[in-house]
Coordinates of C-alpha atoms and ligand atoms in Angstrom, one line a residue:
M13 CA 0.0 0.0 0.0
T14 CA 1.0 3.6 -0.3
G15 CA 0.3 5.7 2.7
G16 CA 0.6 9.4 3.4
S17 CA 0.8 11.2 6.7
G18 CA 0.1 14.8 5.5
Q19 CA 3.9 15.3 5.1
S20 CA 6.1 13.9 2.4
G21 CA 8.3 10.9 2.8
A22 CA 6.3 8.1 4.4
T23 CA 5.6 5.7 1.6
T24 CA 5.4 2.0 2.5
T25 CA 4.7 -1.1 0.5
R26 CA 3.4 -3.1 3.5
G27 CA 0.0 -3.4 5.1
Q28 CA -1.5 -2.0 8.2
L29 CA -0.4 -2.8 11.7
V30 CA -2.4 -5.9 12.5
D31 CA -0.8 -8.6 14.5
R32 CA -1.2 -12.4 14.4
F33 CA -4.0 -12.2 16.9
G34 CA -6.0 -9.7 14.8
R35 CA -5.3 -6.7 16.9
A36 CA -5.0 -3.5 14.9
H37 CA -2.5 -1.0 16.3
H38 CA -3.3 2.7 16.4
D39 CA -1.4 4.0 19.4
L40 CA 2.3 4.8 19.6
R41 CA 3.9 5.7 22.9
I42 CA 7.2 7.6 22.3
S43 CA 9.7 8.1 25.1
L44 CA 11.5 11.4 24.7
T45 CA 14.1 10.8 27.4
D46 CA 14.9 8.3 30.1
R47 CA 16.0 11.0 32.5
C48 CA 13.7 12.2 35.3
S49 CA 13.4 15.0 37.8
L50 CA 11.8 12.6 40.4
R51 CA 12.8 9.2 41.7
C52 CA 9.5 7.5 42.4
T53 CA 10.2 4.3 44.4
Y54 CA 8.0 2.1 42.1
C55 CA 10.0 3.3 39.1
M56 CA 13.6 4.1 40.0
P57 CA 16.1 3.5 42.7
A58 CA 17.3 6.6 44.6
E59 CA 20.6 6.8 42.7
G60 CA 18.7 6.6 39.3
V61 CA 19.5 4.0 36.7
P62 CA 22.3 4.0 34.1
W63 CA 21.2 6.6 31.7
L64 CA 21.1 6.0 27.9
A65 CA 24.1 7.5 26.1
R66 CA 23.2 10.8 24.5
S67 CA 24.6 9.6 21.1
T68 CA 22.1 6.8 21.1
M69 CA 19.1 9.0 21.6
L70 CA 16.9 9.8 18.6
S71 CA 17.0 13.4 17.4
T72 CA 13.7 15.2 16.8
D73 CA 14.0 14.6 13.1
E74 CA 14.5 10.9 13.7
I75 CA 11.5 10.7 16.0
V76 CA 9.3 12.5 13.5
R77 CA 10.4 10.2 10.8
V78 CA 9.6 7.0 12.7
A79 CA 6.2 8.5 13.7
R80 CA 5.4 9.5 10.1
V81 CA 5.9 6.0 8.9
G82 CA 3.8 4.7 11.8
V83 CA 1.0 7.1 10.9
A84 CA 1.1 5.9 7.3
L85 CA 0.6 2.4 8.7
G86 CA -2.4 3.3 10.9
I87 CA -1.1 5.0 14.0
R88 CA -3.7 7.7 15.0
E89 CA -2.7 8.6 18.5
I90 CA 0.8 9.4 19.9
R91 CA 1.5 9.7 23.6
L92 CA 4.8 11.3 24.6
T93 CA 6.3 9.9 27.8
G94 CA 9.6 9.0 29.4
G95 CA 11.4 9.3 31.9
E96 CA 10.1 12.8 32.2
P97 CA 9.2 14.0 28.7
L98 CA 9.2 17.7 29.7
L99 CA 12.9 17.5 30.4
R100 CA 13.5 17.3 26.7
V101 CA 14.5 20.9 25.7
D102 CA 12.7 20.9 22.4
V103 CA 9.5 19.1 23.6
V104 CA 7.3 22.0 22.3
D105 CA 8.8 21.5 18.8
V106 CA 8.4 17.8 19.0
V107 CA 4.7 18.2 19.8
R108 CA 4.2 20.8 17.1
R109 CA 5.7 18.6 14.4
L110 CA 3.8 15.5 15.5
A111 CA 0.5 17.3 15.9
A112 CA 0.8 18.7 12.3
M113 CA 0.6 15.1 10.9
T114 CA -2.6 13.7 9.5
T115 CA -3.7 10.1 9.1
P116 CA -4.1 8.7 5.5
D117 CA -7.8 9.6 5.7
G118 CA -7.0 13.2 6.7
A119 CA -7.7 13.2 10.4
P120 CA -5.2 15.0 12.7
V121 CA -3.0 12.8 14.7
E122 CA -3.9 13.1 18.4
V123 CA -0.9 14.0 20.6
S124 CA -1.0 13.7 24.4
L125 CA 1.6 13.5 27.1
T126 CA 2.2 11.7 30.4
T127 CA 4.2 13.9 32.8
N128 CA 5.1 14.5 36.5
A129 CA 3.8 18.1 35.9
L130 CA 6.9 19.9 37.3
R131 CA 7.5 21.9 34.1
L132 CA 3.8 22.4 33.3
P133 CA 3.6 25.9 34.8
A134 CA 6.0 27.1 32.1
L135 CA 5.0 24.7 29.3
A136 CA 1.3 24.0 29.5
A137 CA 0.2 27.0 27.3
P138 CA 3.0 26.6 24.7
L139 CA 2.3 22.9 24.5
R140 CA -1.4 23.6 23.9
D141 CA -0.5 26.1 21.3
A142 CA 1.7 23.6 19.6
G143 CA -1.2 21.2 19.3
L144 CA -1.1 19.0 22.5
R145 CA -4.5 17.7 23.3
R146 CA -4.3 16.2 26.8
V147 CA -2.1 15.4 29.7
N148 CA -1.9 12.5 32.2
V149 CA -0.2 13.6 35.4
S150 CA 1.3 11.4 38.1
L151 CA 0.2 12.3 41.6
D152 CA 0.4 9.5 44.2
T153 CA -0.3 11.4 47.3
L154 CA -1.6 14.8 48.6
D155 CA 0.6 14.7 51.6
R156 CA 3.9 16.6 51.4
A157 CA 5.9 14.3 53.6
R158 CA 4.7 11.3 51.8
F159 CA 5.4 12.9 48.4
L160 CA 9.0 13.4 49.5
E161 CA 9.2 9.8 50.7
L162 CA 7.6 8.4 47.6
T163 CA 9.4 10.5 44.9
R164 CA 12.5 11.3 47.0
R165 CA 12.0 15.0 46.1
D166 CA 10.1 17.7 48.0
K167 CA 7.9 18.8 45.0
L168 CA 4.2 18.4 45.9
V169 CA 3.5 22.1 45.7
E170 CA 5.2 22.3 42.3
T171 CA 3.3 19.3 41.0
L172 CA -0.1 20.7 42.1
A173 CA 0.8 24.0 40.4
G174 CA 1.6 22.0 37.2
I175 CA -1.7 20.3 37.3
A176 CA -3.5 23.6 37.8
A177 CA -1.6 25.0 34.8
A178 CA -2.7 22.2 32.6
D179 CA -6.3 22.8 33.6
A180 CA -6.0 26.5 33.0
A181 CA -4.4 25.9 29.6
G182 CA -7.4 23.7 28.6
L183 CA -5.6 20.5 28.3
H184 CA -8.8 18.6 29.1
P185 CA -9.6 16.1 30.4
V186 CA -6.7 16.3 32.9
K187 CA -6.2 12.7 34.0
I188 CA -4.4 12.0 37.3
N189 CA -2.5 8.7 37.6
A190 CA -1.7 7.2 41.0
V191 CA 0.1 3.9 41.6
A192 CA -1.6 2.3 44.7
M193 CA 1.0 1.0 47.2
R194 CA 0.3 -0.9 50.4
G195 CA 1.0 1.0 53.6
V196 CA 2.3 4.0 51.5
N197 CA -0.7 5.6 49.9
D198 CA -3.5 3.0 49.8
D199 CA -5.3 5.0 52.5
E200 CA -5.5 8.0 50.1
V201 CA -7.6 6.3 47.4
V202 CA -10.8 8.2 48.5
A203 CA -9.0 11.5 49.1
L204 CA -7.3 11.5 45.7
T205 CA -10.6 10.7 44.0
R206 CA -12.3 13.6 45.9
F207 CA -9.4 15.9 44.9
A208 CA -9.9 15.0 41.2
V209 CA -13.7 15.0 41.2
E210 CA -13.9 18.4 42.9
R211 CA -11.7 19.9 40.1
G212 CA -13.2 18.1 37.1
Y213 CA -10.1 15.9 36.7
Q214 CA -10.3 12.1 36.0
M215 CA -8.7 9.9 38.6
R216 CA -6.9 6.7 37.5
F217 CA -5.4 4.2 39.9
I218 CA -2.7 1.9 38.5
E219 CA -1.8 -1.6 39.9
Q220 CA 1.9 -1.6 40.6
M221 CA 3.8 -3.6 37.9
P222 CA 7.1 -5.4 38.0
L223 CA 8.9 -2.6 36.1
D224 CA 10.9 -0.8 38.7
G225 CA 14.6 -0.3 38.2
G226 CA 15.3 -1.5 41.7
H227 CA 13.4 -4.9 41.1
T228 CA 11.5 -4.6 44.4
W229 CA 8.0 -5.5 43.1
D230 CA 6.2 -8.2 45.1
R231 CA 3.0 -9.7 43.8
H232 CA 1.8 -10.4 47.4
V233 CA 2.0 -6.9 48.6
M234 CA 0.7 -5.1 45.6
V235 CA -2.7 -3.4 46.0
T236 CA -5.3 -5.0 43.6
Q237 CA -8.1 -3.5 41.7
A238 CA -10.5 -5.3 44.0
E239 CA -9.1 -3.6 47.0
I240 CA -9.1 -0.2 45.4
L241 CA -12.8 -0.6 44.4
E242 CA -13.7 -1.8 47.9
R243 CA -12.2 1.4 49.4
L244 CA -13.9 3.6 46.8
R245 CA -17.3 1.9 47.4
G246 CA -17.0 2.8 51.0
A247 CA -17.2 6.5 50.1
F248 CA -19.0 6.7 46.7
R249 CA -21.6 5.0 44.6
L250 CA -19.8 3.5 41.6
D251 CA -21.5 2.4 38.3
E252 CA -19.5 0.7 35.7
V253 CA -19.1 2.7 32.4
P254 CA -19.6 0.3 29.4
G255 CA -17.6 0.4 26.2
R256 CA -14.0 0.4 27.3
G257 CA -12.6 -0.5 23.8
A258 CA -8.8 -0.6 23.8
A259 CA -8.4 1.8 26.8
P260 CA -6.3 0.3 29.7
A261 CA -8.6 1.8 32.4
E262 CA -11.9 0.3 33.4
L263 CA -14.1 3.2 34.4
W264 CA -16.9 3.9 36.9
T265 CA -19.0 7.0 37.3
V266 CA -18.7 8.5 40.8
D267 CA -22.0 9.2 42.6
G268 CA -24.0 9.1 39.4
G269 CA -21.4 11.0 37.3
P270 CA -20.4 12.8 35.2
A271 CA -17.1 12.4 37.1
T272 CA -15.4 9.0 36.6
V273 CA -12.8 7.1 38.4
G274 CA -10.7 4.4 36.7
V275 CA -8.5 1.5 37.5
I276 CA -5.7 0.2 35.3
A277 CA -5.6 -3.4 36.5
S278 CA -2.6 -4.5 34.4
V279 CA -1.8 -7.4 36.8
T280 CA -5.1 -8.8 38.1
A281 CA -7.3 -8.1 35.1
P282 CA -5.0 -7.7 32.1
F283 CA -6.4 -6.0 29.0
C284 CA -3.9 -7.5 26.5
G285 CA -6.7 -8.9 24.3
A286 CA -7.6 -5.4 23.2
C287 CA -4.1 -3.9 23.2
D288 CA -3.5 -1.4 20.3
R289 CA -0.2 0.0 21.5
L290 CA 3.4 0.0 20.3
R291 CA 6.3 1.8 22.0
L292 CA 9.4 3.6 20.8
T293 CA 12.1 4.1 23.3
A294 CA 14.3 7.3 23.4
D295 CA 17.1 5.3 21.9
G296 CA 15.0 4.1 18.9
Q297 CA 13.9 0.6 19.9
L298 CA 10.4 -0.5 19.0
R299 CA 8.7 -2.6 21.6
A300 CA 5.4 -4.5 21.3
C301 CA 4.7 -4.4 25.0
L302 CA 5.9 -2.9 28.3
F303 CA 7.0 -6.4 29.2
S304 CA 8.6 -7.4 26.0
Q305 CA 12.0 -9.1 26.1
A306 CA 12.6 -8.3 22.4
E307 CA 13.1 -4.9 20.7
V308 CA 13.5 -3.9 17.1
D309 CA 16.0 -1.3 16.3
T310 CA 15.1 1.8 14.2
R311 CA 18.2 3.8 14.9
E312 CA 20.5 1.8 12.6
V313 CA 17.9 2.1 9.8
L314 CA 17.6 5.9 10.4
R315 CA 21.3 6.4 10.5
S316 CA 22.1 4.3 7.4
D317 CA 23.3 5.9 4.1
E318 CA 20.3 4.4 2.2
P319 CA 18.1 6.7 0.1
A320 CA 15.1 8.2 1.8
E321 CA 12.6 5.8 0.4
A322 CA 14.7 2.7 1.5
V323 CA 14.9 4.2 5.0
D324 CA 11.1 4.5 5.2
E325 CA 10.8 1.0 3.9
G326 CA 13.2 -0.2 6.6
L327 CA 11.2 1.6 9.2
A328 CA 8.0 0.1 8.0
A329 CA 9.7 -3.3 8.1
A330 CA 10.8 -2.6 11.7
F331 CA 7.2 -1.9 12.7
H332 CA 6.0 -5.2 11.2
A333 CA 8.9 -7.1 12.7
C334 CA 8.0 -5.7 16.1
L335 CA 4.3 -6.7 15.6
A336 CA 5.3 -10.2 14.4
G337 CA 6.8 -10.9 17.8
K338 CA 3.9 -9.5 19.8
K339 CA 2.6 -12.1 22.3
A340 CA -1.0 -12.6 23.2
G341 CA -0.4 -11.4 26.7
H342 CA 2.2 -10.2 29.2
D343 CA 2.3 -13.5 31.3
I344 CA 3.2 -11.7 34.6
D345 CA 1.5 -14.6 36.3
D346 CA 3.5 -17.3 34.5
P347 CA 6.3 -18.8 36.7
T348 CA 8.7 -18.3 33.8
F349 CA 8.0 -14.5 33.7
L350 CA 11.1 -12.4 33.5
Q351 CA 11.0 -8.7 34.4
P352 CA 12.2 -6.7 31.3
R353 CA 15.9 -5.6 31.3
R354 CA 14.8 -2.0 30.9
P355 CA 13.1 -0.2 33.8
M356 CA 9.8 1.6 33.1
S357 CA 11.6 5.0 32.9
A358 CA 13.7 3.7 30.0
I359 CA 10.8 2.0 28.2
G360 CA 8.2 4.8 28.4
G361 CA 5.2 4.2 30.6
Ligands
SAM30 N1 7.4 10.8 34.3 C1 6.1 10.7 33.8 C2 5.1 10.4 34.9 O1 5.5 10.0 35.9 O2 3.9 10.5 34.6 C3 6.0 9.8 32.6 C4 6.7 8.5 32.7 S1 6.1 7.4 33.9 C5 7.2 6.0 33.7 C6 4.5 6.9 33.2 C7 3.6 6.3 34.2 O3 4.1 5.0 34.6 C8 3.3 7.0 35.5 O4 1.9 7.2 35.6 C9 3.8 6.2 36.6 O5 3.0 6.3 37.7 C10 3.7 4.8 35.9 N2 4.6 3.8 36.5 C11 5.9 3.9 36.7 N3 6.4 2.7 37.3 C12 5.4 1.9 37.5 C13 5.2 0.6 38.0 N4 6.2 -0.1 38.5 N5 3.9 0.1 38.0 C14 2.9 0.8 37.6 N6 3.0 2.0 37.0 C15 4.2 2.6 37.0
SF4_31 FE1 10.0 9.9 36.9 FE2 7.6 9.2 36.1 FE3 9.4 7.3 36.9 FE4 8.3 9.0 38.7 S1 7.2 7.5 37.4 S2 10.5 8.5 38.5 S3 8.1 10.9 37.6 S4 9.6 8.6 35.1

């Protein structure tokens, strides 16, 4: 097929991104950096992790090129993540260039961002003007001392200011992500939901996954979706929202709505059967899943001396090779499960 993305260059001779289980892929998560301004315990050890070498990280032109080929193959949504994506100095430019793309049938590509919010007071308005649609912000606690303990940085006030800046800039709906942790913040499930509902934000709780750089995850202590819902039902009336589609979060209306609360139950109720996501790491590796052991390199293709058309063909082939290796599910519960070599911060959550 020949596909266009609204910008020249992305011509492919292969088909759409459908894997061997019939799942069509429309969502590309792009990690802009593995560096971060926080050190959340469920993600990174205090000392950080060995950072990717700068020379291996994709330039903005390279990211845009991979994305353009992906869009020609059926990608419709791009979420920027990291590490902390707002640490990338040219993040506004990246957003502007990605948001200018259109799908082969002429629709604009939807660009959103997952962030710790620390740079949003300065960047929310420029990002919106560049075409950013929405943000997901991580906020695991409303207590300053806990925030310091959990992220190893005293930045609650700045995070809250960042969330307010996203709201003021119209980056709606503002979604708040919290990883529920036993004995750390599981007693704040109701308070966090109230905080979000009162401000018109959407609260999402995430089951902790075995992706931390410190390899401290323990199946037996993680807080399950069932426990989260039990706590919420003690304070609110929850009604399930039907029609989840490929979304990772299962949603409930809070006290009759319109506010909703969601749970991303990656461990106890995996949603792999409807997965439509692929990932590109900051150093140019395509991954079919957060938990993949395999990666397909785009950097060598991008940096080859081949003519432009051959490079685009090579990138399309990389997308298809990545999909060909995609498994039916993540198998966290299988005794042979191995935590991926890369931590979440280097994959892109
Ligand atoms: N720095 C940004 C942030 O924190 O939102 C973007 C990157 S972060 C890796 C993306 C998401 O992954 C965040 O919502 C974070 O809470 C989540 N996350 C990180 N480690 C996790 C883990 N071990 N289990 C579940 N979620 C995790
Ligand atoms: Fe940084 Fe996000 Fe990981 Fe926290 S979860 S350390 S903010 S990348």
